[in-house]
Amino acid sequence: MKYKLVLNYTEALIRQAVFHFWWRTVGITFFVVLFILSILFGFLLFVKVSDWQVWALGAVLIFSISFITLIYFVHYKRSIGKFRAMTAPEVSINISEEELSFSSSLGTQSIRWGTVSEVWVFKNMWLFLYSKAQFSTIPLNGIPEEAKDYMLSKIKSSGGKIG
């Protein structure tokens, strides 16, 4: 075993992680397009255009806003629910040559380095992405620099991206 660490979580950290994931997943481009389409929709309503295309545009706007809201709340409810189910807000992490093991009051999970497809780096946390919709939050407080470097090198060497 290369490293054994204890990660401490807070509800604020979990909320921040979900927001980072949501914002980076949805992206600024989506909001710019949504804003432009909203202005177009408002203008068409203002000049009293009542073709079916206008109402279809309105439906697309409602669907888009509902969809991005749903993305946020699904991840928020799932993440906060898991956090609140923990008896102690800490996770033991074992870092070895072959895998990364997480252990908490909820159970134990081991993942091979190649399972992490991407790491999103933020000031006080990393998000380990396993798919487009599944991630783990790794708080960085208390993790030695050499352990951080080791984890990133293992993920990179297994084909994961760092971003």
Short mmCIF file of C-alpha atoms in Angstrom, two decimals:
data_model
loop_
_atom_site.label_atom_id
_atom_site.label_comp_id
_atom_site.label_asym_id
_atom_site.label_seq_id
_atom_site.Cartn_x
_atom_site.Cartn_y
_atom_site.Cartn_z
CA MET A 1 0.00 0.00 0.00
CA LYS A 2 1.44 3.33 -1.06
CA TYR A 3 -0.69 5.79 1.00
CA LYS A 4 -3.45 5.62 3.58
CA LEU A 5 -5.34 8.88 4.15
CA VAL A 6 -8.52 10.12 5.79
CA LEU A 7 -10.65 12.56 3.79
CA ASN A 8 -13.03 14.86 5.65
CA TYR A 9 -16.26 15.99 4.01
CA THR A 10 -18.69 18.80 4.76
CA GLU A 11 -22.11 19.53 3.37
CA ALA A 12 -20.75 22.77 1.92
CA LEU A 13 -18.03 20.83 0.09
CA ILE A 14 -20.61 18.44 -1.37
CA ARG A 15 -22.82 21.34 -2.54
CA GLN A 16 -19.80 22.99 -4.12
CA ALA A 17 -18.77 19.74 -5.84
CA VAL A 18 -22.26 19.25 -7.29
CA PHE A 19 -22.31 22.85 -8.53
CA HIS A 20 -18.85 22.47 -10.14
CA PHE A 21 -19.93 19.25 -11.83
CA TRP A 22 -23.21 20.79 -13.02
CA TRP A 23 -21.63 24.01 -14.29
CA ARG A 24 -18.86 22.22 -16.15
CA THR A 25 -21.28 19.67 -17.60
CA VAL A 26 -23.83 22.22 -18.79
CA GLY A 27 -21.27 24.86 -19.75
CA ILE A 28 -21.44 28.54 -20.54
CA THR A 29 -22.27 27.89 -24.20
CA PHE A 30 -25.57 26.29 -23.21
CA PHE A 31 -26.53 29.39 -21.20
CA VAL A 32 -25.53 31.75 -24.01
CA VAL A 33 -27.68 29.80 -26.49
CA LEU A 34 -30.53 29.67 -23.98
CA PHE A 35 -30.29 33.44 -23.47
CA ILE A 36 -30.31 34.15 -27.21
CA LEU A 37 -33.28 31.83 -27.78
CA SER A 38 -35.12 33.48 -24.88
CA ILE A 39 -34.60 36.91 -26.41
CA LEU A 40 -35.80 35.61 -29.78
CA PHE A 41 -38.86 34.03 -28.15
CA GLY A 42 -39.66 37.24 -26.27
CA PHE A 43 -39.28 39.31 -29.42
CA LEU A 44 -41.57 37.01 -31.41
CA LEU A 45 -44.19 37.23 -28.67
CA PHE A 46 -43.79 41.02 -28.52
CA VAL A 47 -44.46 41.41 -32.26
CA LYS A 48 -47.40 39.00 -31.90
CA VAL A 49 -46.16 36.20 -34.10
CA SER A 50 -48.33 33.18 -33.32
CA ASP A 51 -47.03 30.49 -35.67
CA TRP A 52 -46.51 26.99 -34.33
CA GLN A 53 -42.73 27.47 -34.59
CA VAL A 54 -42.89 30.16 -31.89
CA TRP A 55 -44.69 27.82 -29.52
CA ALA A 56 -42.28 25.03 -30.40
CA LEU A 57 -39.42 27.38 -29.49
CA GLY A 58 -41.17 28.10 -26.19
CA ALA A 59 -41.50 24.37 -25.54
CA VAL A 60 -37.79 23.85 -26.29
CA LEU A 61 -36.91 26.63 -23.84
CA ILE A 62 -39.08 25.13 -21.09
CA PHE A 63 -37.68 21.65 -21.74
CA SER A 64 -34.08 22.94 -21.73
CA ILE A 65 -34.48 24.85 -18.47
CA SER A 66 -36.23 21.86 -16.88
CA PHE A 67 -33.51 19.50 -18.08
CA ILE A 68 -30.57 21.49 -16.71
CA THR A 69 -32.45 22.03 -13.45
CA LEU A 70 -33.13 18.29 -13.22
CA ILE A 71 -29.46 17.48 -13.82
CA TYR A 72 -28.49 19.65 -10.88
CA PHE A 73 -31.12 18.39 -8.46
CA VAL A 74 -30.63 14.71 -9.25
CA HIS A 75 -26.91 14.96 -8.48
CA TYR A 76 -27.55 17.20 -5.48
CA LYS A 77 -30.12 14.87 -3.89
CA ARG A 78 -27.97 11.80 -4.52
CA SER A 79 -24.77 13.38 -3.17
CA ILE A 80 -26.32 15.07 -0.13
CA GLY A 81 -28.31 11.93 0.62
CA LYS A 82 -25.14 9.83 0.71
CA PHE A 83 -23.36 12.44 2.83
CA ARG A 84 -26.20 12.62 5.36
CA ALA A 85 -26.39 8.83 5.54
CA MET A 86 -22.79 8.68 6.77
CA THR A 87 -22.41 8.34 10.55
CA ALA A 88 -19.08 10.20 10.38
CA PRO A 89 -18.26 12.61 7.53
CA GLU A 90 -14.96 10.98 6.68
CA VAL A 91 -13.67 8.48 4.19
CA SER A 92 -10.50 6.42 4.51
CA ILE A 93 -8.66 6.15 1.24
CA ASN A 94 -6.03 3.56 0.45
CA ILE A 95 -3.86 4.33 -2.53
CA SER A 96 -1.96 1.39 -3.98
CA GLU A 97 -0.17 0.57 -7.21
CA GLU A 98 -3.23 -1.18 -8.68
CA GLU A 99 -6.23 0.60 -7.21
CA LEU A 100 -7.85 3.21 -5.06
CA SER A 101 -10.01 2.01 -2.14
CA PHE A 102 -12.58 4.13 -0.34
CA SER A 103 -14.00 3.08 3.01
CA SER A 104 -16.67 4.88 5.04
CA SER A 105 -19.56 4.08 7.32
CA LEU A 106 -21.56 3.32 4.16
CA GLY A 107 -19.19 0.60 2.96
CA THR A 108 -16.07 -0.01 0.93
CA GLN A 109 -15.41 0.49 -2.76
CA SER A 110 -12.28 -0.26 -4.73
CA ILE A 111 -11.64 1.09 -8.20
CA ARG A 112 -8.83 0.38 -10.59
CA TRP A 113 -6.95 3.43 -11.83
CA GLY A 114 -8.26 2.96 -15.36
CA THR A 115 -11.84 3.44 -14.09
CA VAL A 116 -11.18 7.17 -13.61
CA SER A 117 -11.72 8.61 -17.08
CA GLU A 118 -11.02 12.20 -16.08
CA VAL A 119 -10.08 14.37 -13.10
CA TRP A 120 -11.52 17.85 -12.83
CA VAL A 121 -9.17 19.95 -10.73
CA PHE A 122 -10.54 22.71 -8.51
CA LYS A 123 -8.95 24.77 -5.76
CA ASN A 124 -10.09 22.66 -2.80
CA MET A 125 -11.24 19.43 -4.45
CA TRP A 126 -10.92 17.04 -7.32
CA LEU A 127 -13.78 15.37 -9.09
CA PHE A 128 -12.98 11.86 -10.31
CA LEU A 129 -15.23 11.15 -13.29
CA TYR A 130 -16.11 7.58 -14.12
CA SER A 131 -18.67 8.42 -16.81
CA LYS A 132 -20.49 11.52 -18.01
CA ALA A 133 -22.89 11.27 -15.08
CA GLN A 134 -20.93 9.62 -12.27
CA PHE A 135 -18.22 11.20 -10.16
CA SER A 136 -16.55 11.12 -6.75
CA THR A 137 -15.47 14.15 -4.76
CA ILE A 138 -11.94 14.13 -3.36
CA PRO A 139 -11.33 16.94 -0.85
CA LEU A 140 -7.73 18.10 -1.07
CA ASN A 141 -7.24 19.35 2.49
CA GLY A 142 -4.90 17.04 4.34
CA ILE A 143 -3.59 15.19 1.28
CA PRO A 144 0.20 15.49 0.96
CA GLU A 145 1.49 16.85 -2.35
CA GLU A 146 3.36 13.63 -3.08
CA ALA A 147 0.11 11.64 -2.73
CA LYS A 148 -1.69 14.07 -5.06
CA ASP A 149 1.11 13.76 -7.62
CA TYR A 150 1.06 9.98 -7.31
CA MET A 151 -2.71 9.76 -7.88
CA LEU A 152 -2.59 12.05 -10.90
CA SER A 153 0.32 10.12 -12.40
CA LYS A 154 -1.52 6.80 -11.94
CA ILE A 155 -4.67 8.19 -13.56
CA LYS A 156 -2.69 9.68 -16.46
CA SER A 157 -0.74 6.47 -17.03
CA SER A 158 -4.04 4.54 -17.09
CA GLY A 159 -5.45 6.76 -19.84
CA GLY A 160 -7.33 9.31 -17.73
CA LYS A 161 -7.37 13.01 -18.54
CA ILE A 162 -6.53 15.77 -16.09
CA GLY A 163 -8.40 19.01 -16.59
#
